[in-house]
Coordinates of C-alpha atoms in Angstrom, one line a residue:
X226 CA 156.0 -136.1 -64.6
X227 CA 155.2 -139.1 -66.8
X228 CA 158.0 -142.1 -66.3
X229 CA 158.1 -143.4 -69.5
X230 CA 160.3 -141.6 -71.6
X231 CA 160.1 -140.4 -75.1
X232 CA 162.4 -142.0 -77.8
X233 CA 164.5 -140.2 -80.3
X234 CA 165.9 -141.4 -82.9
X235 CA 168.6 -139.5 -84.4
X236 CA 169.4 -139.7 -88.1
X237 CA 173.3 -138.4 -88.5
X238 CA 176.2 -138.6 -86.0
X239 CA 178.1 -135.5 -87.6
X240 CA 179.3 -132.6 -85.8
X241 CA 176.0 -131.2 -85.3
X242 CA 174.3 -135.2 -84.5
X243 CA 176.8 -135.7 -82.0
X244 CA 176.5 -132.5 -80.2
X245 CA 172.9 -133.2 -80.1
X246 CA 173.5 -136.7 -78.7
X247 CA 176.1 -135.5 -75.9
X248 CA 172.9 -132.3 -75.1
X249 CA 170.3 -134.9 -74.7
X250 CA 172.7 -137.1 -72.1
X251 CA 174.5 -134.1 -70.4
X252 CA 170.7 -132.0 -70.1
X253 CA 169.1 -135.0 -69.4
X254 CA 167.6 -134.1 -66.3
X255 CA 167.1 -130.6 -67.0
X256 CA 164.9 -131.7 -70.4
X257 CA 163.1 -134.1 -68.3
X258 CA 161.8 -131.3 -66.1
X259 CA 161.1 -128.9 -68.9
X260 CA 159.5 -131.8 -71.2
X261 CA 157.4 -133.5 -68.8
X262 CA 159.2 -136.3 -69.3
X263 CA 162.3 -138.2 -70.0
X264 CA 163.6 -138.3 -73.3
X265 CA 166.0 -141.5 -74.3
X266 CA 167.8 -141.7 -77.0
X267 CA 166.5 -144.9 -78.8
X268 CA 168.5 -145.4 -82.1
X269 CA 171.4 -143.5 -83.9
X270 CA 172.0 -144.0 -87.8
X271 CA 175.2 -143.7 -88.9
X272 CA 177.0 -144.3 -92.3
X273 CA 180.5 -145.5 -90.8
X274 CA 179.2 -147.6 -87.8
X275 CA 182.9 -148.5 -86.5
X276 CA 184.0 -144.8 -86.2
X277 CA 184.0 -144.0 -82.3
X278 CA 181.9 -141.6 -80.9
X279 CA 182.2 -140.2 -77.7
X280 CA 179.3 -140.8 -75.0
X281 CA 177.1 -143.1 -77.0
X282 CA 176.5 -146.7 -76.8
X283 CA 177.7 -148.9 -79.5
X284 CA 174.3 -151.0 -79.1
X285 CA 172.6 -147.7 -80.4
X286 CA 174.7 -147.5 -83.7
X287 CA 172.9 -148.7 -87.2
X288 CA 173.2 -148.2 -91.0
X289 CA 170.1 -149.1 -91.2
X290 CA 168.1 -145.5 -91.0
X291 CA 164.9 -147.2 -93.0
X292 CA 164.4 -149.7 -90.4
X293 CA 165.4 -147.3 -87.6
X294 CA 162.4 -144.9 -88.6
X295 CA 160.1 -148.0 -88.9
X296 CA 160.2 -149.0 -85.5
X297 CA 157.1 -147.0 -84.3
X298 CA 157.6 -147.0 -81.1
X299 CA 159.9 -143.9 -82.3
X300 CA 158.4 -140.3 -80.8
X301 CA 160.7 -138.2 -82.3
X302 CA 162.7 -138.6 -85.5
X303 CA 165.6 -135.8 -85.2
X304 CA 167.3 -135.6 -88.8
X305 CA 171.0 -133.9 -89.8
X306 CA 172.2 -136.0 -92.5
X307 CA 171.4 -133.5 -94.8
X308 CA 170.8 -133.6 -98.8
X309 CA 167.8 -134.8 -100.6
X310 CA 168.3 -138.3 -100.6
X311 CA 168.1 -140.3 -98.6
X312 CA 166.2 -138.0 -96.0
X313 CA 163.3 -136.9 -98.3
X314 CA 162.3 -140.7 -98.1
X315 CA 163.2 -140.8 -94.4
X316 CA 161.3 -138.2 -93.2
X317 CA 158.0 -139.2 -94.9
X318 CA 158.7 -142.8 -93.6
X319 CA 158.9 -141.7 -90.4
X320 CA 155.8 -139.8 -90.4
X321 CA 153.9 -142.9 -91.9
X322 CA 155.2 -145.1 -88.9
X323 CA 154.4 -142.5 -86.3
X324 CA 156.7 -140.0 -85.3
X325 CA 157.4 -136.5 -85.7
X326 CA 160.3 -134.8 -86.6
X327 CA 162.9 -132.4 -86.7
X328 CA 165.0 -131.4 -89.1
X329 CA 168.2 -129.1 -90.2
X330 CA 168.0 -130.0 -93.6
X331 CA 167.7 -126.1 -95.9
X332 CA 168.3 -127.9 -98.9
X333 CA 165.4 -130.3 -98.5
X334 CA 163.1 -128.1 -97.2
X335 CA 163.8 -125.2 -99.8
X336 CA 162.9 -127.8 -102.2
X337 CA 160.1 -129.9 -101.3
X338 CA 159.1 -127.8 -98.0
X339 CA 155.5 -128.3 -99.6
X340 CA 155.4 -131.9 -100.0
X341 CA 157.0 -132.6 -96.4
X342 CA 154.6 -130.2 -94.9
X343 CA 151.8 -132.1 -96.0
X344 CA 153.0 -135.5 -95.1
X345 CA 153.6 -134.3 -91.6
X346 CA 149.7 -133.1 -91.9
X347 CA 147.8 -136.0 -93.2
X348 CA 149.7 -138.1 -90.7
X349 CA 149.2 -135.8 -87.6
X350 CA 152.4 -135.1 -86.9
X351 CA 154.8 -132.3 -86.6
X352 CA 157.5 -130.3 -88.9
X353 CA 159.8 -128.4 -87.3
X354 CA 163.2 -127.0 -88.5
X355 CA 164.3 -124.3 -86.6
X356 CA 168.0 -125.1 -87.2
X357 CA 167.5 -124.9 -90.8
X358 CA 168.3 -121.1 -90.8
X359 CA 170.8 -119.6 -88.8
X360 CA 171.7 -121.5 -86.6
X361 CA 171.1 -121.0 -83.2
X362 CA 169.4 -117.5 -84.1
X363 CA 165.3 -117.6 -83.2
X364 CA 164.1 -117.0 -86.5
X365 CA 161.9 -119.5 -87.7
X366 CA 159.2 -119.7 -84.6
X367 CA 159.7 -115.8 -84.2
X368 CA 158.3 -115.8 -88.1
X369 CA 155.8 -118.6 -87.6
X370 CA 154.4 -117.5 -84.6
X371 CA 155.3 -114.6 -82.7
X372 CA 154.8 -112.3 -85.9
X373 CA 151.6 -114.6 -86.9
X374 CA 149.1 -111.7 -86.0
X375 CA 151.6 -108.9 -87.7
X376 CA 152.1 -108.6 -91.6
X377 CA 155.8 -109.2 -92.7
X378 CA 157.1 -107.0 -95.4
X379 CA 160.8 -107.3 -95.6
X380 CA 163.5 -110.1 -94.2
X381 CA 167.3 -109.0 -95.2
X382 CA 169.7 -110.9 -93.4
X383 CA 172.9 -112.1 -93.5
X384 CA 172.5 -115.8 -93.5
X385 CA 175.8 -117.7 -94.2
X386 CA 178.9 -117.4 -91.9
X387 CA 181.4 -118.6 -94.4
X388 CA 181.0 -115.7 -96.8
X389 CA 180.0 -113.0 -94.1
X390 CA 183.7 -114.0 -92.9
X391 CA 185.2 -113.9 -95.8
X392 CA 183.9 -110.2 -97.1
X393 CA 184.8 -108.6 -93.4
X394 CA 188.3 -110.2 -93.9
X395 CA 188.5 -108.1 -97.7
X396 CA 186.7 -105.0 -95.8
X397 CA 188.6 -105.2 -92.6
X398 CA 192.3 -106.0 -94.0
X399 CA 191.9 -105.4 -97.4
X400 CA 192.7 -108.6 -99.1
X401 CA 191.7 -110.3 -102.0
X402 CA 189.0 -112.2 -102.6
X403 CA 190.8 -115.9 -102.6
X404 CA 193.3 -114.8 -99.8
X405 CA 190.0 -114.3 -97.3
X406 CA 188.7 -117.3 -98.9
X407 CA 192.4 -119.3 -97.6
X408 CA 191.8 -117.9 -94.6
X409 CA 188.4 -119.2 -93.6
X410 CA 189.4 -122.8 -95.2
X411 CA 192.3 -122.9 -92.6
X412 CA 190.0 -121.7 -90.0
X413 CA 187.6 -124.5 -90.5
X414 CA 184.4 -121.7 -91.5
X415 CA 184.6 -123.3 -95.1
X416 CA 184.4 -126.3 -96.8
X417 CA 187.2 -128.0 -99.1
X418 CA 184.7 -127.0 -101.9
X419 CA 183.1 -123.8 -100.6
X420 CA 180.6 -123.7 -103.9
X421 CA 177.5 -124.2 -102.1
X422 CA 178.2 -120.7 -100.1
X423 CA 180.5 -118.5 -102.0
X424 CA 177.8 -118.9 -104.9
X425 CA 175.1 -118.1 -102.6
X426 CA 173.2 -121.7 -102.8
X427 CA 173.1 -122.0 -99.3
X428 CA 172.0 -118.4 -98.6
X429 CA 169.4 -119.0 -101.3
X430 CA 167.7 -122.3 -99.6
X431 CA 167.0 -120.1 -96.3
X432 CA 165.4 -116.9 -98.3
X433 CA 163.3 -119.5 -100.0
X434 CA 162.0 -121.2 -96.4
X435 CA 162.0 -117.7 -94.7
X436 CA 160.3 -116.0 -97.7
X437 CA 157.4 -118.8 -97.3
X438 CA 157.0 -118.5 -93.5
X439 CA 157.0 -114.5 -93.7
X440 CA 154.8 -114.0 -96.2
X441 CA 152.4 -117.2 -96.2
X442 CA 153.0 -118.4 -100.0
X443 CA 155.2 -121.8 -101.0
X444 CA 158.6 -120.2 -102.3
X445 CA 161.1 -123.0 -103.8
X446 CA 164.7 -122.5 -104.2
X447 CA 163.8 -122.2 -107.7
X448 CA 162.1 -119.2 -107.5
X449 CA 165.2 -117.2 -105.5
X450 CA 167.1 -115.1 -107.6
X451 CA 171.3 -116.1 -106.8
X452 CA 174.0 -114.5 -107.3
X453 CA 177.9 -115.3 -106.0
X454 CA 180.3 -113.3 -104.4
X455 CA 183.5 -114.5 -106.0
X456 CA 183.6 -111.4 -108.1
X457 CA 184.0 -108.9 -105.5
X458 CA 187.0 -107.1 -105.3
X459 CA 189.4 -104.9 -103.3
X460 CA 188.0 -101.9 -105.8
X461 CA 184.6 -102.7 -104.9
X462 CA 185.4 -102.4 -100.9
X463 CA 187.2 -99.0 -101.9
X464 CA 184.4 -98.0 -103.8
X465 CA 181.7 -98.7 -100.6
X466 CA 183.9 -96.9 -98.6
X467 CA 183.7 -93.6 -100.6
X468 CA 179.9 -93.6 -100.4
X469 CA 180.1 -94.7 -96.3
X470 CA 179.3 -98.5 -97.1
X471 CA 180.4 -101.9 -96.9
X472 CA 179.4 -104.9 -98.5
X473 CA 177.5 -107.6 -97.4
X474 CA 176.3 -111.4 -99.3
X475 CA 172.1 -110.4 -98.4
X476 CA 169.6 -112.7 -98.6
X477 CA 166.3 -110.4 -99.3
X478 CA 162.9 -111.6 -98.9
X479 CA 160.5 -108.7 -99.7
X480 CA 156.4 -108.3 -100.0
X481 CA 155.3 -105.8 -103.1
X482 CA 154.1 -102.4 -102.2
X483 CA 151.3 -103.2 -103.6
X484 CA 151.1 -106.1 -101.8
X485 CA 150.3 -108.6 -104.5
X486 CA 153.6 -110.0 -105.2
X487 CA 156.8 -111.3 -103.6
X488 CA 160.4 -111.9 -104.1
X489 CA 163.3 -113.3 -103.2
X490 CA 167.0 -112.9 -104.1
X491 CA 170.6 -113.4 -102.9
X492 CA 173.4 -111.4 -104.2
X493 CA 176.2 -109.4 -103.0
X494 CA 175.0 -105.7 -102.3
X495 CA 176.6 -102.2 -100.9
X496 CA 174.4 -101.2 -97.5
X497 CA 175.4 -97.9 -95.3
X498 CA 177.8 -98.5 -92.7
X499 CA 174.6 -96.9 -90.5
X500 CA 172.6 -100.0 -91.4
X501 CA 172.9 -102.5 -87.9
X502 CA 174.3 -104.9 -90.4
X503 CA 176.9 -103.7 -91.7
X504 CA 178.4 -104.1 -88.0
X505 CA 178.1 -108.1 -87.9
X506 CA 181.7 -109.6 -87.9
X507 CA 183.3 -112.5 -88.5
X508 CA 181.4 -115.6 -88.8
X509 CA 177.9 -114.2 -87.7
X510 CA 174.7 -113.9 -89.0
X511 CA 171.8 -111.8 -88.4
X512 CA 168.2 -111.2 -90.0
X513 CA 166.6 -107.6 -89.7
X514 CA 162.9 -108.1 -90.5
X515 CA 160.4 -105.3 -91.1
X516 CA 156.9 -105.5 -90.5
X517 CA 153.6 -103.3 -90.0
X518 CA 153.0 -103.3 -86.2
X519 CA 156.1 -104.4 -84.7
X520 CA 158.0 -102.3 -87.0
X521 CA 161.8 -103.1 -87.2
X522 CA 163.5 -106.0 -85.5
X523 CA 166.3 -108.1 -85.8
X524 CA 168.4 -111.6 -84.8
X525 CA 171.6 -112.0 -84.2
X526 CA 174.2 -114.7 -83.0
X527 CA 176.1 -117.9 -84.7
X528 CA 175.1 -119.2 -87.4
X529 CA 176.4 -122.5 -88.4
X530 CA 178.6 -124.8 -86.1
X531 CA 177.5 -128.0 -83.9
X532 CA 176.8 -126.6 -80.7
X533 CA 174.5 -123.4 -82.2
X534 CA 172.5 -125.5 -84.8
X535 CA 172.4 -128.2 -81.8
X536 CA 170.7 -125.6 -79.5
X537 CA 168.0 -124.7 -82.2
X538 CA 167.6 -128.7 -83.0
X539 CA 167.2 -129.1 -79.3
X540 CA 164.9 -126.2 -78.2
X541 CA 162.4 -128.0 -81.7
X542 CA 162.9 -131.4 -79.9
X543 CA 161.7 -129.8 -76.7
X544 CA 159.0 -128.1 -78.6
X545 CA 157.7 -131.4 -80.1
X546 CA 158.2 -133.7 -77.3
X547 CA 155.7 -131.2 -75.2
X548 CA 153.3 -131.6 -78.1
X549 CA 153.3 -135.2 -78.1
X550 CA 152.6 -135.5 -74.5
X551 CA 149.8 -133.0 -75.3
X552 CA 148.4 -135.4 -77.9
X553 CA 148.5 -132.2 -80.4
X554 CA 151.0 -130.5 -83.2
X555 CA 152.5 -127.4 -83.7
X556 CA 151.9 -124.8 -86.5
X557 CA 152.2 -126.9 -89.6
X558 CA 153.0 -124.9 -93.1
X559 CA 150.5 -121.3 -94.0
X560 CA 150.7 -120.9 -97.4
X561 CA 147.1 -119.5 -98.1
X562 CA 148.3 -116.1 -99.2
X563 CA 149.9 -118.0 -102.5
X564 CA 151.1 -114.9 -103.8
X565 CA 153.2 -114.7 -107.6
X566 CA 156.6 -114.5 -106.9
X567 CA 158.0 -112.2 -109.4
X568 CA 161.5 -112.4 -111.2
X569 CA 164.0 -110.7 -110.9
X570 CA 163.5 -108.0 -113.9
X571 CA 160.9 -106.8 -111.9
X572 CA 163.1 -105.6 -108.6
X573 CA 163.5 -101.9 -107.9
X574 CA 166.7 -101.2 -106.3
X575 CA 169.2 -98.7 -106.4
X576 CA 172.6 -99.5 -108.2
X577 CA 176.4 -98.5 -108.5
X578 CA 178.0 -98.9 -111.3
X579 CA 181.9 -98.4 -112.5
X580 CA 182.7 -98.1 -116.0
X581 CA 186.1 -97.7 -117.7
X582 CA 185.6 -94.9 -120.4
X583 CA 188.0 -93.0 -122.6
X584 CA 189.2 -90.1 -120.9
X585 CA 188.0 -87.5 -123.4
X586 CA 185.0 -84.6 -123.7
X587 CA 181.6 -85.8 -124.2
X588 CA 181.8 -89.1 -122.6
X589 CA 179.9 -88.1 -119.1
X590 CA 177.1 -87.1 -121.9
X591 CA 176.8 -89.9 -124.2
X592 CA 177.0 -92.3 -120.5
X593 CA 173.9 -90.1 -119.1
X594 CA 172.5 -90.0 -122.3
X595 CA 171.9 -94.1 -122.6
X596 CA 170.7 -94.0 -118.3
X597 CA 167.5 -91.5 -119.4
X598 CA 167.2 -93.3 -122.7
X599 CA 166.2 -96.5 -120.4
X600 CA 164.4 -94.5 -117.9
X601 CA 166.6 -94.9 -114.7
X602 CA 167.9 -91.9 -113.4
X603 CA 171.1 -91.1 -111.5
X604 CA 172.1 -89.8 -108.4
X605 CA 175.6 -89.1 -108.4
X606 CA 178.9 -89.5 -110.3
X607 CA 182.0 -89.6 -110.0
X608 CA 184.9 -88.9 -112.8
X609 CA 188.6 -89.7 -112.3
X610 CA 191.0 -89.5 -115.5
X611 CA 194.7 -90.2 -116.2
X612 CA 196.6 -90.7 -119.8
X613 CA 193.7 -91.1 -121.7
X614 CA 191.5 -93.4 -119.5
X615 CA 189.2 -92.6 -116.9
X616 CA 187.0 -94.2 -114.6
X617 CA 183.2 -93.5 -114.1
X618 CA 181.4 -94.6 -110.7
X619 CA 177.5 -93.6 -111.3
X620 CA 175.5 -94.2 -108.7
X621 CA 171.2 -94.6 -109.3
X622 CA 168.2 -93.7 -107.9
X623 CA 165.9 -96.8 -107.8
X624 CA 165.5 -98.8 -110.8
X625 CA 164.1 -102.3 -111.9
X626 CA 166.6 -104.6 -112.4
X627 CA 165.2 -105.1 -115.9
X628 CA 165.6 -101.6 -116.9
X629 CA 169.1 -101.2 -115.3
X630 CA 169.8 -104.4 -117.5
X631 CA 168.9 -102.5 -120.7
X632 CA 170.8 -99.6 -120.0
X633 CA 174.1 -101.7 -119.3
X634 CA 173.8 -103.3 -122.4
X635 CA 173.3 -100.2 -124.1
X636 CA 176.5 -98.3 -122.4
X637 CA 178.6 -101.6 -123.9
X638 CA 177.8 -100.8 -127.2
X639 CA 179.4 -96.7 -127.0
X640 CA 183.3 -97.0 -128.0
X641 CA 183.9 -94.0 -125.2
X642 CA 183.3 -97.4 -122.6
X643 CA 185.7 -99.5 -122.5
X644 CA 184.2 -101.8 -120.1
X645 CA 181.8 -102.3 -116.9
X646 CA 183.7 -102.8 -114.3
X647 CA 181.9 -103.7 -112.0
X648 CA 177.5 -103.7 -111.0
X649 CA 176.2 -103.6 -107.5
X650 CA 173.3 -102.9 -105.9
X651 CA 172.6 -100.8 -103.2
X652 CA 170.2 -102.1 -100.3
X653 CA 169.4 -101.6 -96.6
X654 CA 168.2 -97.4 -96.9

């Protein structure tokens, strides 16, 4: 074993920067052994440098992350500050002074994945950012190189805790939407402003970085179809239930059948209580991927917390430090498919839809009437009337999202509809 150890420098002293501070001293030995050599933790940038944290000496402690990064004696630049800025410039810093790094940072990489990946390239130096996506849940090396010689054509997953707790609350107990929401808030799974996961942004940043891994093309967050899940409703469970579902905040990642586009999309969506994830509970994520010679598989544990996205930020670090010993990198980014990522008009999906119509003759007529007018035909509905107004649950077979767009319009426009109630799709069958 070499003696001289590897230095870390670690970039945010959060909940998840701590617990990978108090891994590295508590492991210590054990990391040695499985490194090749010590690792020492050489610098920690914080922005409140008087706050005390547990198991870490002062003398570490800077505000200054620039000059931290700089050093170049620095092997290993670990980074869970999060946001854009500052870590965008950090991270490429740190490359240009010599080290590699890991990071946890979705947004960032969603966004400028590219550009990061190529800095790490023309400086030699390694990318990793395993704790990016669920947590302590093997997703990212699985994807990047364990499925490397298999084609990818499908990752649905379940890829933010918050809002997988809050729909099982509204599925399990039947509550509202904002009482499940309370819930979670007092329980710590979400934030004072929980925009950035009931609204699906955080689910979106992981489709884009696992859509780019699966299917070898750059995918930005731009390019990922979002939609919330603050308009669910108790009805909508209810309605789920009736057709043996439940309903589930999906992150989809999915290769063309003709294999010459992708796309990627987050939005609420009904999937069949037979479907292995439409058991995950609580907090938990899970990612079911589908590909040609290793056929279904899927990942499950925590997603989000300090001591599961520590876990995946230390098993990178590992990862790294055995590379730099090696005097080589890991898998940097494989983007040489660069297929078209197509919008959202162009996704075929099934669809369930509740309308409130005038409870009258005709009206099941005129509604199927606009559906084959549009070219999207139905599977099933479902009629229930009382005093003059009615409700209308249609159910599709597949139809693009374009085309099911048209026909909504259309069905607003009859004065038997008195609204649409509610639109969801149907995935996972």
């Amino acid at each position: 074993m070499r003696t001289r150890p590897l230095k870390v420098a670690l970039l945010g002293c959060g909940v998840v920067g701590s617990e990978v501070a108090r891994i590295m001293t508590t492991h210590a030995d054990d990391l040695a052994a499985r490194i090749g050599a010590p690792v020492e933790l050489a610098g920690v940038a914080v922005r409140r440098p008087d706050k005390v944290r547990e198991g870490i000496d002062p003398a570490l402690v800077t505000t200054d992350a620039t000059a931290l990064v700089k050093r170049g004696d620095i092997d290993v630049v670990v980074e869970v500050i999060g946001g854009i800025e500052p870590a965008r410039t950090l991270i490429t810093t740190a490359f240009e002074h010599g080290a590699s790094v890991v990071s946890a940072n979705k947004a960032l990489l969603a966004q400028d994945g590219a550009d990061l990946h190529a800095a790490a390239e023309a400086n030699d130096k390694d990318l990793y950012y395993e704790a990016a996506v669920a947590g302590a849940i093997p997703l990212i090396r699985p994807l990047r190189e364990s499925l490397a010689g298999d084609k990818v054509n499908r990752v649905l997953g379940i890829v933010n805790g918050t809002t997988n707790f809050i729909l099982d609350k509204m599925d399990s107990t039947g509550a509202g939407y904002q009482e499940a929401l309370d819930e979670a808030t007092a329980l710590g799974y979400a934030e004072a402003d929980p925009t950035a996961d009931v609204e699906g942004f955080d689910a979106a940043a992981k489709a884009a970085i696992l859509a780019g891994i699966a299917f070898h093309t750059r995918v930005r967050l731009d390019d990922v179809y979002r939609e919330g899940m603050t308009e669910v409703t108790a009805a909508d469970f209810a309605s789920a239930k009736e057709m043996g579902c439940t309903i589930k905040l999906l992150a989809i990642c999915e290769r063309a059948a003709d294999g010459g586009s992708v796309t990627a999309r987050v939005h609420p969506a009904m999937i069949p209580l037979t479907h292995p994830l439409a058991s995950v509970r609580g907090a938990y994520n899970a990612v079911f991927v589908e590909s040609d010679a290793a056929g279904q598989l899927m990942f499950y544990g925590p997603g989000a917390g300090g001591s599961p996205t520590a876990s995946a930020v230390l098993g990178d670090l590992v990862a790294v430090c055995r590379n730099r010993l090696s005097n080589a990198t890991g898998p940097g980014e494989s983007a040489y498919a660069a297929l078209p990522v197509s919008p959202m008009g162009e996704v075929v999906t099934r669809y369930h839809i509740s309308l409130d119509v005038a409870d009258k003759p005709g009206v099941l007529a005129q509604v199927a009437t606009v559906f084959a007018e549009h070219g999207v035909s139905i599977d099933t509905v479902r009629q229930q009337g009382k005093d003059g107004e009615a409700s209308l649950v249609v159910v599709t077979h597949r139809a693009s999202d374009a085309s099911l767009s048209g026909t909504v319009e259309a069905l607003r426009k009859l004065d038997t509809v008195r609204g649409v109630a509610s639109i969801m799709r149907v995935e996972g069958e």
